[in-house]
Short mmCIF file of C-alpha atoms in Angstrom, two decimals:
data_model
loop_
_atom_site.label_atom_id
_atom_site.label_comp_id
_atom_site.label_asym_id
_atom_site.label_seq_id
_atom_site.Cartn_x
_atom_site.Cartn_y
_atom_site.Cartn_z
CA MET A 25 -62.92 -51.73 84.42
CA VAL A 26 -60.11 -49.44 85.39
CA PRO A 27 -60.78 -47.72 88.76
CA ARG A 28 -61.47 -43.97 88.59
CA LYS A 29 -58.38 -43.23 90.67
CA ILE A 30 -56.15 -45.04 88.14
CA LEU A 31 -57.87 -43.31 85.26
CA GLY A 32 -56.79 -40.10 86.91
CA VAL A 33 -53.23 -41.29 86.92
CA ILE A 34 -53.45 -42.21 83.24
CA MET A 35 -54.96 -38.85 82.33
CA GLY A 36 -52.05 -36.90 83.64
CA VAL A 37 -50.94 -37.42 87.21
CA ALA A 38 -47.14 -37.46 87.21
CA ILE A 39 -46.06 -40.76 88.71
CA CYS A 40 -42.50 -41.69 89.63
CA PHE A 41 -41.26 -42.38 86.15
CA GLN A 42 -42.53 -39.14 84.68
CA LEU A 43 -44.69 -41.58 82.81
CA ASN A 44 -46.37 -40.22 79.73
CA LEU A 45 -48.54 -42.84 78.11
CA ALA A 46 -48.50 -41.08 74.80
CA THR A 47 -44.89 -42.22 74.30
CA ALA A 48 -46.13 -45.72 73.59
CA GLN A 49 -47.37 -45.53 70.05
CA GLU A 50 -48.94 -48.32 68.00
CA ASP A 51 -46.80 -47.48 65.02
CA GLN A 52 -43.08 -47.06 65.15
CA VAL A 53 -41.91 -43.50 64.66
CA PHE A 54 -38.99 -42.73 62.40
CA SER A 55 -36.76 -39.66 62.53
CA GLY A 56 -33.39 -39.50 60.80
CA PRO A 57 -31.19 -42.20 59.32
CA GLN A 58 -31.82 -45.68 60.71
CA VAL A 59 -29.51 -48.42 62.03
CA ASP A 60 -26.79 -49.45 59.55
CA GLU A 61 -27.53 -46.46 57.29
CA ALA A 62 -24.96 -43.80 56.63
CA MET A 63 -24.79 -40.86 59.02
CA PRO A 64 -24.21 -37.82 56.80
CA ALA A 65 -22.13 -34.90 57.92
CA PHE A 66 -24.09 -31.66 58.40
CA SER A 67 -23.54 -28.04 59.35
CA VAL A 68 -24.75 -26.15 62.36
CA LEU A 69 -24.03 -22.90 64.25
CA PRO A 70 -22.81 -22.53 67.84
CA LEU A 71 -25.66 -22.16 70.30
CA PHE A 72 -24.11 -19.21 72.11
CA ARG A 73 -23.63 -16.02 70.23
CA ASP A 74 -20.33 -15.12 71.82
CA ALA A 75 -18.72 -17.96 69.88
CA PRO A 76 -17.75 -17.20 66.23
CA GLN A 77 -20.89 -17.58 64.22
CA SER A 78 -19.41 -19.65 61.45
CA ASP A 79 -20.65 -23.05 60.21
CA ARG A 80 -19.40 -26.09 62.14
CA GLU A 81 -19.50 -29.41 60.40
CA LEU A 82 -20.51 -32.37 62.56
CA ASN A 83 -19.78 -35.96 61.63
CA SER A 84 -19.15 -39.38 63.13
CA ASP A 85 -16.01 -40.34 61.27
CA SER A 86 -13.77 -40.94 64.26
CA PRO A 87 -12.61 -44.55 64.47
CA ASP A 88 -12.03 -44.39 68.20
CA GLU A 89 -15.29 -43.08 69.58
CA ALA A 90 -19.07 -43.32 69.31
CA THR A 91 -20.77 -40.03 68.49
CA LEU A 92 -24.05 -39.19 70.14
CA PHE A 93 -26.25 -36.68 68.28
CA ILE A 94 -29.17 -35.33 70.30
CA PHE A 95 -31.65 -33.22 68.27
CA VAL A 96 -34.00 -31.25 70.48
CA HIS A 97 -37.12 -30.51 68.41
CA GLN A 98 -39.13 -29.13 71.35
CA ILE A 99 -37.56 -27.54 74.45
CA THR A 100 -39.58 -28.97 77.33
CA ARG A 101 -38.71 -29.97 80.89
CA PRO A 102 -38.85 -33.70 80.18
CA ALA A 103 -36.68 -33.27 77.09
CA MET A 104 -34.04 -31.26 78.97
CA GLY A 105 -34.07 -33.75 81.82
CA LEU A 106 -33.35 -36.54 79.37
CA VAL A 107 -30.62 -34.51 77.67
CA ARG A 108 -28.91 -33.84 80.95
CA THR A 109 -28.92 -37.50 81.99
CA VAL A 110 -27.72 -38.85 78.64
CA THR A 111 -24.97 -36.26 78.19
CA GLY A 112 -23.82 -36.86 81.75
CA PHE A 113 -23.49 -40.56 81.09
CA ALA A 114 -21.77 -40.00 77.72
CA LYS A 115 -19.25 -37.67 79.44
CA SER A 116 -18.46 -40.38 81.97
CA LEU A 117 -17.21 -42.61 79.15
CA GLY A 118 -14.25 -40.29 78.50
CA ASP A 119 -12.70 -40.48 75.07
CA ARG A 120 -14.86 -43.41 74.02
CA SER A 121 -17.77 -41.11 73.18
CA ARG A 122 -18.48 -37.63 71.99
CA CYS A 123 -21.80 -35.79 72.36
CA HIS A 124 -23.42 -33.07 70.31
CA VAL A 125 -26.74 -31.39 71.24
CA VAL A 126 -28.46 -29.63 68.40
CA PHE A 127 -31.49 -27.41 69.00
CA LEU A 128 -33.98 -27.14 66.13
CA SER A 129 -36.02 -23.99 65.66
CA ASP A 130 -37.68 -21.83 63.06
CA ASP A 131 -36.01 -18.80 64.67
CA VAL A 132 -32.25 -19.24 65.24
CA THR A 133 -31.91 -15.75 66.80
CA ALA A 134 -34.67 -16.36 69.30
CA THR A 135 -33.21 -19.74 70.26
CA GLN A 136 -29.77 -18.19 70.80
CA GLN A 137 -31.28 -15.43 72.91
CA TRP A 138 -33.06 -18.05 75.00
CA ALA A 139 -29.83 -19.97 75.40
CA GLN A 140 -27.97 -16.78 76.46
CA ALA A 141 -30.58 -16.05 79.10
CA ALA A 142 -30.49 -19.65 80.34
CA ARG A 143 -26.73 -20.04 80.08
CA ASN A 144 -26.04 -20.59 83.76
CA SER A 145 -28.46 -23.54 83.66
CA LEU A 146 -27.29 -24.93 80.34
CA THR A 147 -24.21 -26.54 81.89
CA LEU A 148 -24.42 -29.68 79.78
CA PRO A 149 -21.29 -31.81 79.29
CA ALA A 150 -21.66 -31.69 75.48
CA ASP A 151 -21.05 -29.45 72.53
CA LEU A 152 -24.16 -27.21 72.03
CA PHE A 153 -25.40 -26.05 68.63
CA VAL A 154 -28.44 -24.68 66.85
CA SER A 155 -29.53 -25.80 63.38
CA LYS A 156 -29.70 -23.08 60.77
CA ASP A 157 -32.11 -25.24 58.72
CA GLY A 158 -35.36 -24.67 60.56
CA PRO A 159 -37.46 -26.97 62.68
CA GLU A 160 -36.81 -29.99 60.45
CA GLY A 161 -33.07 -29.63 60.84
CA PRO A 162 -30.46 -30.39 58.13
CA GLY A 163 -32.21 -31.76 55.10
CA VAL A 164 -29.69 -34.61 54.63
CA LEU A 165 -30.83 -36.18 57.88
CA GLY A 166 -34.58 -36.49 57.22
CA LEU A 167 -35.61 -35.67 60.79
CA ASN A 168 -39.24 -35.79 61.83
CA ARG A 169 -40.49 -32.51 63.18
CA GLN A 170 -43.39 -34.26 64.94
CA VAL A 171 -41.09 -35.83 67.55
CA GLY A 172 -39.81 -34.13 70.66
CA VAL A 173 -36.21 -35.46 70.64
CA THR A 174 -34.25 -37.59 68.15
CA VAL A 175 -31.15 -39.39 69.47
CA ILE A 176 -28.75 -40.96 66.98
CA ILE A 177 -25.66 -42.93 67.93
CA ALA A 178 -23.11 -43.40 65.11
CA GLN A 179 -19.66 -44.72 64.60
CA GLN A 180 -17.35 -44.38 61.59
CA GLY A 181 -20.16 -42.80 59.60
CA LYS A 182 -22.76 -45.52 60.33
CA VAL A 183 -25.82 -45.36 62.55
CA LYS A 184 -25.67 -47.82 65.44
CA ALA A 185 -28.89 -46.77 67.23
CA ASN A 186 -31.79 -44.35 66.67
CA HIS A 187 -34.33 -43.27 69.25
CA ALA A 188 -37.18 -41.10 68.00
CA LEU A 189 -39.16 -39.87 71.00
CA ILE A 190 -42.50 -38.14 70.60
CA GLN A 191 -42.79 -37.17 74.24
CA PRO A 192 -39.44 -37.99 75.91
CA GLY A 193 -39.30 -39.05 79.58
CA ASP A 194 -35.99 -39.16 81.44
CA ALA A 195 -36.72 -42.17 83.61
CA ILE A 196 -38.09 -44.33 80.80
CA ASP A 197 -35.99 -43.25 77.79
CA SER A 198 -32.59 -42.38 79.24
CA PRO A 199 -31.78 -46.00 80.32
CA GLN A 200 -32.55 -47.25 76.84
CA ILE A 201 -30.40 -44.60 75.17
CA ALA A 202 -27.57 -45.18 77.66
CA ALA A 203 -27.80 -48.93 76.94
CA SER A 204 -27.52 -48.27 73.18
CA LEU A 205 -24.47 -46.11 73.72
CA ALA A 206 -22.88 -48.71 75.99
CA LYS A 207 -23.50 -51.41 73.42
CA ALA A 208 -21.93 -49.31 70.67
CA ILE A 209 -18.66 -49.07 72.56
CA GLY A 210 -18.73 -52.63 73.89
CA ILE A 211 -19.46 -52.20 77.60
CA ASP A 212 -22.24 -53.28 79.93
CA PRO A 213 -25.20 -50.89 80.18
CA PRO A 214 -25.31 -48.74 83.31
CA THR A 215 -27.35 -49.90 86.27
CA ALA A 216 -30.21 -47.75 87.55
CA ASP A 217 -28.05 -46.56 90.42
CA GLU A 218 -25.18 -45.65 88.06
CA LEU A 219 -27.47 -43.67 85.78
CA ALA A 220 -29.29 -41.97 88.63
CA LYS A 221 -26.25 -39.87 89.48
CA TYR A 222 -26.72 -38.01 86.22
CA GLN A 223 -30.49 -37.56 86.54
CA SER A 224 -31.55 -34.13 87.55
CA GLY A 225 -34.36 -31.64 86.85
CA PRO A 226 -34.65 -29.73 83.60
CA MET A 227 -32.22 -26.90 82.97
CA GLY A 228 -29.98 -28.11 85.79
CA ARG A 229 -32.39 -27.77 88.66
CA ARG A 230 -32.59 -30.84 90.85
CA ASN A 231 -35.95 -32.55 90.80
CA GLN A 232 -38.23 -31.73 93.65
CA PRO A 233 -38.23 -34.68 96.05
CA GLU A 234 -41.10 -37.09 95.51
CA GLU A 235 -43.06 -38.71 98.25
CA VAL A 236 -41.89 -42.04 96.86
CA ASP A 237 -39.15 -42.59 94.25
CA LEU A 238 -39.55 -45.93 92.51
CA ARG A 239 -36.66 -45.46 90.15
CA PRO A 240 -33.80 -47.04 92.07
CA LEU A 241 -35.73 -50.27 92.59
CA LEU A 242 -38.10 -50.46 89.63
CA GLY A 243 -35.49 -49.36 87.05
CA PRO A 244 -33.53 -52.65 87.07
CA VAL A 245 -36.80 -54.59 86.62
CA ILE A 246 -37.81 -52.82 83.38
CA ARG A 247 -34.31 -52.66 81.89
CA LEU A 248 -34.58 -54.05 78.36
CA SER A 249 -31.29 -55.93 78.57
CA ALA A 250 -32.09 -57.66 81.83
CA THR A 251 -32.13 -61.48 81.92
CA ALA A 252 -34.95 -63.38 83.57
CA GLU A 253 -32.68 -64.02 86.57
CA GLN A 254 -31.78 -60.34 86.87
CA VAL A 255 -35.49 -59.42 86.66
CA ASP A 256 -36.33 -61.89 89.43
CA THR A 257 -33.60 -60.56 91.65
CA ALA A 258 -34.66 -56.94 91.11
CA ALA A 259 -38.32 -57.78 91.54
CA ALA A 260 -37.60 -59.47 94.89
CA LEU A 261 -36.14 -56.20 96.14
CA VAL A 262 -39.21 -54.30 94.98
CA GLU A 263 -41.54 -56.69 96.73
CA LYS A 264 -39.45 -56.60 99.88
CA GLU A 265 -39.71 -52.80 100.00
CA ALA A 266 -43.45 -52.95 99.23
CA GLU A 267 -44.00 -55.27 102.23
CA LYS A 268 -42.57 -52.82 104.66
CA ASN A 269 -43.45 -49.49 103.03
CA PRO A 270 -47.18 -48.92 102.30
CA ALA A 271 -46.47 -45.62 100.49
CA PHE A 272 -44.02 -47.33 98.15
CA LYS A 273 -46.52 -50.15 97.51
CA LYS A 274 -49.26 -47.65 96.74
CA ARG A 275 -47.14 -45.74 94.24
CA LEU A 276 -45.91 -49.00 92.70
CA VAL A 277 -49.44 -50.27 92.13
CA GLU A 278 -50.55 -46.96 90.65
CA ALA A 279 -47.66 -46.94 88.26
CA CYS A 280 -48.22 -50.55 87.14
CA GLN A 281 -51.96 -50.04 86.77
CA ALA A 282 -51.34 -47.03 84.60
CA ILE A 283 -49.03 -49.06 82.37
CA VAL A 284 -51.36 -52.05 82.14
CA GLY A 285 -54.44 -49.84 81.74
CA SER A 286 -52.89 -48.03 78.86
CA GLY A 287 -53.05 -51.15 76.70
CA ARG A 288 -49.34 -50.73 75.92
CA LEU A 289 -47.89 -53.21 78.35
CA ASP A 290 -45.83 -54.85 75.64
CA ASN A 291 -43.80 -51.67 75.28
CA TYR A 292 -42.25 -52.01 78.74
CA GLY A 293 -39.31 -54.18 79.70
CA THR A 294 -38.93 -57.87 78.81
CA GLU A 295 -41.66 -60.43 78.63
CA HIS A 296 -40.58 -61.76 82.04
CA CYS A 297 -40.65 -58.24 83.48
CA ARG A 298 -44.20 -57.68 82.25
CA LYS A 299 -45.45 -60.58 84.35
CA TYR A 300 -44.39 -58.66 87.44
CA LEU A 301 -45.91 -55.41 86.18
CA LYS A 302 -49.19 -57.14 85.66
CA LYS A 303 -49.03 -58.89 89.04
CA TRP A 304 -48.27 -55.62 90.87
CA SER A 305 -51.08 -53.84 89.05
CA GLU A 306 -53.59 -56.23 90.61
CA GLU A 307 -52.52 -55.66 94.23
CA ILE A 308 -54.40 -52.41 94.88
CA ASP A 309 -56.68 -53.93 97.50
CA LYS A 310 -54.16 -56.27 99.14
#
């Protein structure tokens, strides 16, 4: 039986990874063209009204770069945190990648007014647009309005990766998207420390400091591309910190118990990683 304290965590306490257990769904969610399918060109409008309000056609036809399309279905703090991290990483790749952020809305004017009011905070290193085709976006894409964010990585008109996120979380989802982008251009995925420099609060505000931040140490453990040896090395650093830092250990155990207690353990990291998550979830009384 899951302890009452951990049930409280599962029911909504924000733990270090901005963990939202609803992101782990039994059925895969689809939004937009899938891997190896064609990425159609589509038209949008500039997000800011002081730019000429004429149609802009977006495509992924360039032979020299990967194009990252981020469709924001719902403007939330977690979504904007993810957008800021992913666009920051994409920008760091220079001319190897290009990033477009497209906001979806049933009221283009209202969205542009919001953007104008929030302009000083919308300092994203990407091209910003709004779809003129309502909350489902351009019809040629087949986006799913039930998700929070859809991220598509394409090259030369073909989809290389698709991430459909019902309730996006920066700490969990950004590393996976960054790894997909890195793979598309043929480089190693960023480490947790490398990605952390782009992670900030929604709308450009730095996150409020947490009592304990697990991300720098736990991130490498749950990285999907990590080998068993890399997981062991990262896990050893986690356990070393837990031995000397009771607050860190407490937060670690709560996070792992929330993951294991959700019944969605298989959605996190590699099989080797999950052995550690299960082990750490059982250490609450040690």
